[in-house]
């Protein structure tokens, strides 16, 4: 029988036939460090008879997560050095991240904020801490775009989201509200009329970046949730992570990007995996990613092509991984040029 509630423990996964009893000791050690959560929507997509199931790989813990690479970092993209007040990351002049919550409806095994999110994470932004974050945005009139992230902001109630939208609506200089979320893909029933209204009442342009990595995730129910958002006035773009064993072939990426476009979602970002602890088994080389992008361009329409990007370790920002941005130094090392023209060594 498939799960009717979110699976949150190794024991839950055993009961659902997703892992074997003999794996529990090792995976309990993973669960002590990194949170587990699979919604019923996600569970229904997993084929437990397939040891290489691409949905399972994204959500079911693996002993490989206990293996750290020397180059991996607890804060792989450098959020903390760019956080002037709690809950704000101000890395670029015209936009800020507003991290409202540090829990998610599901926990991806490759998450770049895996040391910060989950029940053991940094906690939610509320009360005086939320006020301070919103005051920072109000005081910095160069901020054109506010990006709600976390954790997953759509795990909050429409009432909580409405409170934030109303405060942002009062700031003339903030023109765009962007939401980074997995919710429509992993819990589509949460995308209610009330939720859509809470996001769009600000009068701002609202963009939702949907995170999905495999075409099987875009079920009819998920597509219907996306169309409810579009009908409510929300623009949809995609963000995906290039993951070994999940979507690291041109056929899967072609199907995924076409599925986005067919659903009314503009392909936006294809992330090279970040240097988060215990995620080495998901990482390809940059050269492999570039080869996949070259093949994609021979297969599909330009409207289906995402930006292949790397978020440089140390807080140096995103770089499009075009050939001109990267120099192959050999031995798996690259020199990557950031947006300011400076080169950084990437392992």
Short mmCIF file of C-alpha atoms in Angstrom, two decimals:
data_model
loop_
_atom_site.label_atom_id
_atom_site.label_comp_id
_atom_site.label_asym_id
_atom_site.label_seq_id
_atom_site.Cartn_x
_atom_site.Cartn_y
_atom_site.Cartn_z
CA UNK A 1 0.00 0.00 0.00
CA UNK A 2 1.38 3.41 -0.95
CA UNK A 3 2.00 6.00 1.73
CA UNK A 4 -0.83 8.37 2.64
CA UNK A 5 1.37 10.66 4.73
CA UNK A 6 4.89 12.03 4.35
CA UNK A 7 7.65 9.49 5.02
CA UNK A 8 10.14 10.95 7.50
CA UNK A 9 12.35 8.14 8.78
CA UNK A 10 14.40 5.14 7.73
CA UNK A 11 11.75 2.94 9.36
CA UNK A 12 9.08 4.55 7.15
CA UNK A 13 11.16 3.75 4.07
CA UNK A 14 11.58 0.13 5.15
CA UNK A 15 7.83 -0.18 5.72
CA UNK A 16 7.19 1.10 2.18
CA UNK A 17 9.66 -1.35 0.66
CA UNK A 18 11.98 1.45 -0.50
CA UNK A 19 15.05 0.20 1.38
CA UNK A 20 16.08 -3.15 2.82
CA UNK A 21 16.11 -3.91 6.53
CA UNK A 22 19.85 -4.67 6.45
CA UNK A 23 20.56 -1.10 5.25
CA UNK A 24 19.01 0.58 8.28
CA UNK A 25 22.09 0.86 10.50
CA UNK A 26 24.08 2.74 7.89
CA UNK A 27 21.15 4.87 6.77
CA UNK A 28 20.24 5.76 10.36
CA UNK A 29 23.66 7.44 10.48
CA UNK A 30 22.74 9.45 7.38
CA UNK A 31 19.37 10.39 8.87
CA UNK A 32 21.05 11.70 12.03
CA UNK A 33 22.86 14.27 9.88
CA UNK A 34 20.42 15.03 7.04
CA UNK A 35 16.61 15.17 7.15
CA UNK A 36 14.36 12.74 5.28
CA UNK A 37 10.95 13.55 3.80
CA UNK A 38 9.04 12.06 0.86
CA UNK A 39 5.46 13.21 0.22
CA UNK A 40 2.84 10.72 -1.01
CA UNK A 41 3.14 12.33 -4.47
CA UNK A 42 6.86 11.52 -4.58
CA UNK A 43 6.39 8.02 -3.16
CA UNK A 44 3.87 7.21 -5.87
CA UNK A 45 6.46 7.99 -8.56
CA UNK A 46 9.12 5.59 -7.24
CA UNK A 47 9.52 2.10 -8.66
CA UNK A 48 10.99 0.11 -5.73
CA UNK A 49 11.96 -2.73 -8.08
CA UNK A 50 14.32 -0.46 -10.04
CA UNK A 51 17.68 -0.06 -8.24
CA UNK A 52 18.45 2.91 -10.51
CA UNK A 53 15.10 4.69 -10.21
CA UNK A 54 15.78 8.41 -10.90
CA UNK A 55 13.10 9.63 -8.50
CA UNK A 56 14.33 7.40 -5.68
CA UNK A 57 17.88 8.65 -6.21
CA UNK A 58 16.77 12.20 -5.45
CA UNK A 59 15.01 11.47 -2.15
CA UNK A 60 16.04 8.15 -0.59
CA UNK A 61 19.17 8.41 1.59
CA UNK A 62 22.36 6.65 0.56
CA UNK A 63 25.45 5.60 2.46
CA UNK A 64 27.41 7.66 -0.10
CA UNK A 65 26.19 10.76 1.75
CA UNK A 66 28.61 9.96 4.56
CA UNK A 67 31.58 10.41 2.20
CA UNK A 68 32.83 13.99 2.19
CA UNK A 69 35.11 15.41 -0.51
CA UNK A 70 37.89 17.79 0.63
CA UNK A 71 36.52 20.58 -1.59
CA UNK A 72 32.97 20.34 -0.18
CA UNK A 73 31.72 23.11 2.11
CA UNK A 74 29.01 23.51 4.74
CA UNK A 75 27.99 26.76 2.98
CA UNK A 76 28.92 25.86 -0.61
CA UNK A 77 27.67 28.99 -2.38
CA UNK A 78 28.63 31.48 0.34
CA UNK A 79 25.28 32.60 1.77
CA UNK A 80 26.62 33.56 5.18
CA UNK A 81 29.22 36.18 4.14
CA UNK A 82 26.49 38.02 2.21
CA UNK A 83 23.87 38.00 4.98
CA UNK A 84 23.68 41.53 6.47
CA UNK A 85 20.73 40.57 8.70
CA UNK A 86 19.23 37.20 9.56
CA UNK A 87 17.12 35.82 6.73
CA UNK A 88 18.60 38.06 4.01
CA UNK A 89 21.27 37.16 1.45
CA UNK A 90 22.33 40.23 -0.57
CA UNK A 91 24.87 38.98 -3.08
CA UNK A 92 23.79 41.03 -6.12
CA UNK A 93 23.00 44.78 -6.07
CA UNK A 94 19.42 44.65 -7.35
CA UNK A 95 18.04 41.55 -5.63
CA UNK A 96 17.99 39.73 -2.31
CA UNK A 97 17.06 36.32 -1.04
CA UNK A 98 14.49 36.31 1.75
CA UNK A 99 14.77 32.97 3.56
CA UNK A 100 11.41 32.72 5.31
CA UNK A 101 11.62 29.11 6.41
CA UNK A 102 14.24 26.39 6.73
CA UNK A 103 12.05 23.32 6.33
CA UNK A 104 10.79 21.66 3.14
CA UNK A 105 7.99 19.29 2.17
CA UNK A 106 10.71 16.95 0.81
CA UNK A 107 14.49 16.76 1.32
CA UNK A 108 16.67 16.33 -1.74
CA UNK A 109 19.78 14.25 -1.16
CA UNK A 110 21.87 16.75 -3.19
CA UNK A 111 20.57 19.90 -1.45
CA UNK A 112 23.13 22.71 -1.37
CA UNK A 113 21.68 24.02 1.91
CA UNK A 114 21.43 20.59 3.53
CA UNK A 115 23.40 21.71 6.60
CA UNK A 116 20.92 24.58 7.15
CA UNK A 117 17.51 23.07 6.36
CA UNK A 118 15.37 20.49 8.10
CA UNK A 119 14.17 20.11 11.69
CA UNK A 120 17.80 20.50 12.81
CA UNK A 121 18.35 23.58 10.61
CA UNK A 122 18.42 27.34 11.09
CA UNK A 123 14.76 27.73 12.11
CA UNK A 124 11.98 29.87 10.65
CA UNK A 125 11.93 33.64 10.22
CA UNK A 126 9.18 35.17 12.33
CA UNK A 127 8.40 38.00 14.74
CA UNK A 128 11.16 40.56 15.23
CA UNK A 129 13.57 38.64 12.99
CA UNK A 130 11.13 38.79 10.05
CA UNK A 131 10.50 42.48 10.74
CA UNK A 132 14.24 43.19 10.66
CA UNK A 133 14.61 41.39 7.33
CA UNK A 134 11.71 43.27 5.76
CA UNK A 135 12.98 46.55 7.20
CA UNK A 136 16.30 45.90 5.47
CA UNK A 137 14.54 45.48 2.13
CA UNK A 138 12.48 48.63 2.71
CA UNK A 139 15.58 50.67 3.54
CA UNK A 140 17.60 49.55 0.51
CA UNK A 141 15.85 51.16 -2.43
CA UNK A 142 18.20 49.59 -4.98
CA UNK A 143 16.50 46.24 -4.39
CA UNK A 144 14.33 45.56 -7.46
CA UNK A 145 13.60 41.86 -6.88
CA UNK A 146 12.92 39.84 -3.74
CA UNK A 147 13.40 36.07 -4.00
CA UNK A 148 11.52 33.95 -1.45
CA UNK A 149 13.52 30.84 -0.69
CA UNK A 150 14.57 28.73 2.25
CA UNK A 151 13.80 25.87 2.80
CA UNK A 152 10.66 26.01 0.70
CA UNK A 153 8.49 29.13 1.20
CA UNK A 154 5.34 27.44 -0.13
CA UNK A 155 5.30 25.10 2.85
CA UNK A 156 3.94 28.12 4.74
CA UNK A 157 0.22 28.80 4.97
CA UNK A 158 -1.44 31.27 2.60
CA UNK A 159 -2.04 33.51 5.62
CA UNK A 160 1.69 33.72 6.39
CA UNK A 161 2.55 34.30 2.75
CA UNK A 162 -0.13 36.98 2.52
CA UNK A 163 1.45 38.87 5.42
CA UNK A 164 4.80 39.00 3.63
CA UNK A 165 3.21 39.92 0.28
CA UNK A 166 1.32 42.80 1.88
CA UNK A 167 4.51 44.21 3.40
CA UNK A 168 6.39 43.92 0.09
CA UNK A 169 3.43 45.49 -1.76
CA UNK A 170 4.07 48.70 0.21
CA UNK A 171 7.64 49.00 -1.13
CA UNK A 172 7.58 50.93 -4.42
CA UNK A 173 11.16 50.01 -5.33
CA UNK A 174 10.45 46.27 -5.15
CA UNK A 175 8.92 45.41 -8.53
CA UNK A 176 9.39 41.63 -8.79
CA UNK A 177 8.64 38.81 -6.37
CA UNK A 178 10.25 35.47 -7.21
CA UNK A 179 9.53 32.19 -5.39
CA UNK A 180 11.88 29.19 -5.50
CA UNK A 181 9.95 26.04 -4.70
CA UNK A 182 9.42 22.32 -5.21
CA UNK A 183 5.86 22.35 -3.81
CA UNK A 184 3.88 22.22 -7.09
CA UNK A 185 5.90 19.13 -8.12
CA UNK A 186 5.83 17.29 -4.80
CA UNK A 187 2.54 18.39 -3.19
CA UNK A 188 0.40 19.88 -5.95
CA UNK A 189 -2.74 19.98 -3.80
CA UNK A 190 -1.18 22.84 -1.81
CA UNK A 191 -1.55 25.10 -4.85
CA UNK A 192 -5.05 26.29 -3.99
CA UNK A 193 -6.86 29.43 -5.09
CA UNK A 194 -6.07 30.90 -1.67
CA UNK A 195 -2.36 30.16 -2.12
CA UNK A 196 -2.28 31.77 -5.58
CA UNK A 197 -4.10 34.86 -4.30
CA UNK A 198 -1.69 35.20 -1.39
CA UNK A 199 1.25 35.29 -3.79
CA UNK A 200 -0.25 37.70 -6.30
CA UNK A 201 -2.00 40.27 -4.11
CA UNK A 202 1.19 42.36 -3.91
CA UNK A 203 0.61 43.89 -7.33
CA UNK A 204 4.18 42.97 -8.23
CA UNK A 205 5.27 40.80 -11.12
CA UNK A 206 5.37 37.32 -9.61
CA UNK A 207 7.69 34.62 -10.96
CA UNK A 208 7.73 31.07 -9.61
CA UNK A 209 10.84 28.98 -10.26
CA UNK A 210 9.74 25.34 -10.13
CA UNK A 211 12.41 22.80 -9.19
CA UNK A 212 12.07 19.47 -11.03
CA UNK A 213 14.81 17.20 -12.37
CA UNK A 214 13.11 14.39 -14.27
CA UNK A 215 10.19 14.36 -16.73
CA UNK A 216 8.30 11.80 -14.63
CA UNK A 217 7.87 14.49 -11.98
CA UNK A 218 5.58 16.51 -14.27
CA UNK A 219 2.47 14.38 -13.73
CA UNK A 220 -1.02 15.50 -14.84
CA UNK A 221 -1.69 16.69 -11.26
CA UNK A 222 1.52 18.71 -11.22
CA UNK A 223 0.77 20.26 -14.61
CA UNK A 224 -2.72 21.19 -13.38
CA UNK A 225 -1.22 22.92 -10.32
CA UNK A 226 1.15 24.86 -12.59
CA UNK A 227 -1.74 25.94 -14.78
CA UNK A 228 -3.61 27.20 -11.71
CA UNK A 229 -0.63 29.41 -10.96
CA UNK A 230 -0.43 30.63 -14.55
CA UNK A 231 -4.17 31.37 -14.62
CA UNK A 232 -3.68 33.44 -11.46
CA UNK A 233 -1.07 35.62 -13.11
CA UNK A 234 2.14 33.89 -12.00
CA UNK A 235 4.96 33.52 -14.52
CA UNK A 236 6.65 30.09 -14.34
CA UNK A 237 10.29 29.30 -15.01
CA UNK A 238 12.22 26.12 -14.26
CA UNK A 239 15.28 25.24 -12.27
CA UNK A 240 16.90 21.81 -12.36
CA UNK A 241 20.15 20.28 -11.16
CA UNK A 242 22.28 18.16 -13.47
CA UNK A 243 22.58 14.92 -11.51
CA UNK A 244 24.53 11.76 -12.26
CA UNK A 245 22.12 8.83 -12.40
CA UNK A 246 19.05 11.06 -12.63
CA UNK A 247 19.15 13.23 -15.74
CA UNK A 248 22.71 13.06 -17.09
CA UNK A 249 21.76 12.01 -20.61
CA UNK A 250 20.46 14.04 -23.54
CA UNK A 251 17.27 12.00 -23.93
CA UNK A 252 16.12 12.65 -20.34
CA UNK A 253 17.03 16.34 -20.49
CA UNK A 254 15.22 16.70 -23.80
CA UNK A 255 12.05 15.16 -22.33
CA UNK A 256 12.31 17.30 -19.19
CA UNK A 257 12.77 20.61 -21.00
CA UNK A 258 9.99 19.83 -23.47
CA UNK A 259 7.68 18.90 -20.58
CA UNK A 260 8.38 22.27 -18.96
CA UNK A 261 7.55 24.16 -22.15
CA UNK A 262 4.41 22.08 -22.76
CA UNK A 263 3.24 22.99 -19.24
CA UNK A 264 3.82 26.71 -19.76
CA UNK A 265 7.13 26.81 -17.88
CA UNK A 266 10.14 28.57 -19.42
CA UNK A 267 13.36 26.53 -18.98
CA UNK A 268 15.64 28.78 -16.94
CA UNK A 269 18.47 27.20 -14.92
CA UNK A 270 20.27 23.88 -15.20
CA UNK A 271 22.58 23.95 -12.18
CA UNK A 272 25.93 22.20 -12.04
CA UNK A 273 25.82 20.40 -8.64
CA UNK A 274 27.13 22.48 -5.74
CA UNK A 275 29.95 21.43 -3.43
CA UNK A 276 27.63 20.41 -0.60
CA UNK A 277 28.89 17.76 1.84
CA UNK A 278 28.19 14.16 0.92
CA UNK A 279 26.95 14.88 -2.62
CA UNK A 280 29.95 13.76 -4.67
CA UNK A 281 28.10 10.76 -6.10
CA UNK A 282 25.77 13.17 -7.95
CA UNK A 283 28.46 15.31 -9.57
CA UNK A 284 29.58 15.13 -13.18
CA UNK A 285 32.54 17.04 -14.57
CA UNK A 286 31.93 20.44 -16.14
CA UNK A 287 33.20 19.03 -19.45
CA UNK A 288 30.50 16.32 -19.33
CA UNK A 289 27.84 18.94 -18.64
CA UNK A 290 29.03 21.09 -21.51
CA UNK A 291 28.95 18.10 -23.86
CA UNK A 292 25.33 17.42 -22.84
CA UNK A 293 24.40 21.04 -23.52
CA UNK A 294 25.99 20.87 -26.97
CA UNK A 295 23.96 17.76 -27.74
CA UNK A 296 20.77 19.36 -26.43
CA UNK A 297 21.21 22.25 -28.85
CA UNK A 298 21.22 19.79 -31.75
CA UNK A 299 18.02 18.10 -30.54
CA UNK A 300 15.50 20.67 -29.35
CA UNK A 301 14.06 24.10 -29.98
CA UNK A 302 15.86 27.11 -28.56
CA UNK A 303 12.87 27.85 -26.31
CA UNK A 304 13.68 24.58 -24.50
CA UNK A 305 17.34 25.41 -23.75
CA UNK A 306 18.15 26.36 -20.12
CA UNK A 307 21.15 28.32 -18.88
CA UNK A 308 23.80 25.84 -17.67
CA UNK A 309 25.28 27.55 -14.63
CA UNK A 310 27.73 27.07 -11.80
CA UNK A 311 27.33 28.85 -8.46
CA UNK A 312 30.96 29.48 -7.60
CA UNK A 313 32.06 28.37 -4.13
CA UNK A 314 32.87 31.22 -1.78
CA UNK A 315 29.99 33.52 -2.70
CA UNK A 316 31.33 34.73 -6.06
CA UNK A 317 27.97 34.22 -7.74
CA UNK A 318 26.58 32.38 -10.73
CA UNK A 319 28.53 31.84 -13.95
CA UNK A 320 27.12 30.57 -17.24
CA UNK A 321 29.23 27.55 -18.15
CA UNK A 322 29.75 28.47 -21.77
CA UNK A 323 33.06 27.50 -23.30
CA UNK A 324 34.42 31.04 -22.89
CA UNK A 325 33.86 31.05 -19.13
CA UNK A 326 35.91 27.94 -18.42
CA UNK A 327 39.52 26.89 -19.01
CA UNK A 328 40.32 23.21 -18.59
CA UNK A 329 43.58 22.99 -16.58
CA UNK A 330 43.68 19.19 -16.70
CA UNK A 331 43.50 16.64 -13.87
CA UNK A 332 39.86 17.56 -13.23
CA UNK A 333 40.66 21.22 -12.47
CA UNK A 334 39.17 24.26 -14.16
CA UNK A 335 39.66 28.02 -14.07
CA UNK A 336 36.19 29.60 -14.08
CA UNK A 337 35.72 33.29 -14.83
CA UNK A 338 33.12 35.05 -12.65
CA UNK A 339 30.84 37.92 -13.65
CA UNK A 340 33.60 40.43 -12.78
CA UNK A 341 36.16 38.79 -15.05
CA UNK A 342 38.16 37.21 -12.22
CA UNK A 343 39.20 33.55 -12.46
CA UNK A 344 38.67 31.00 -9.70
CA UNK A 345 40.05 27.50 -9.41
CA UNK A 346 37.31 24.88 -9.45
CA UNK A 347 38.13 21.27 -8.50
#
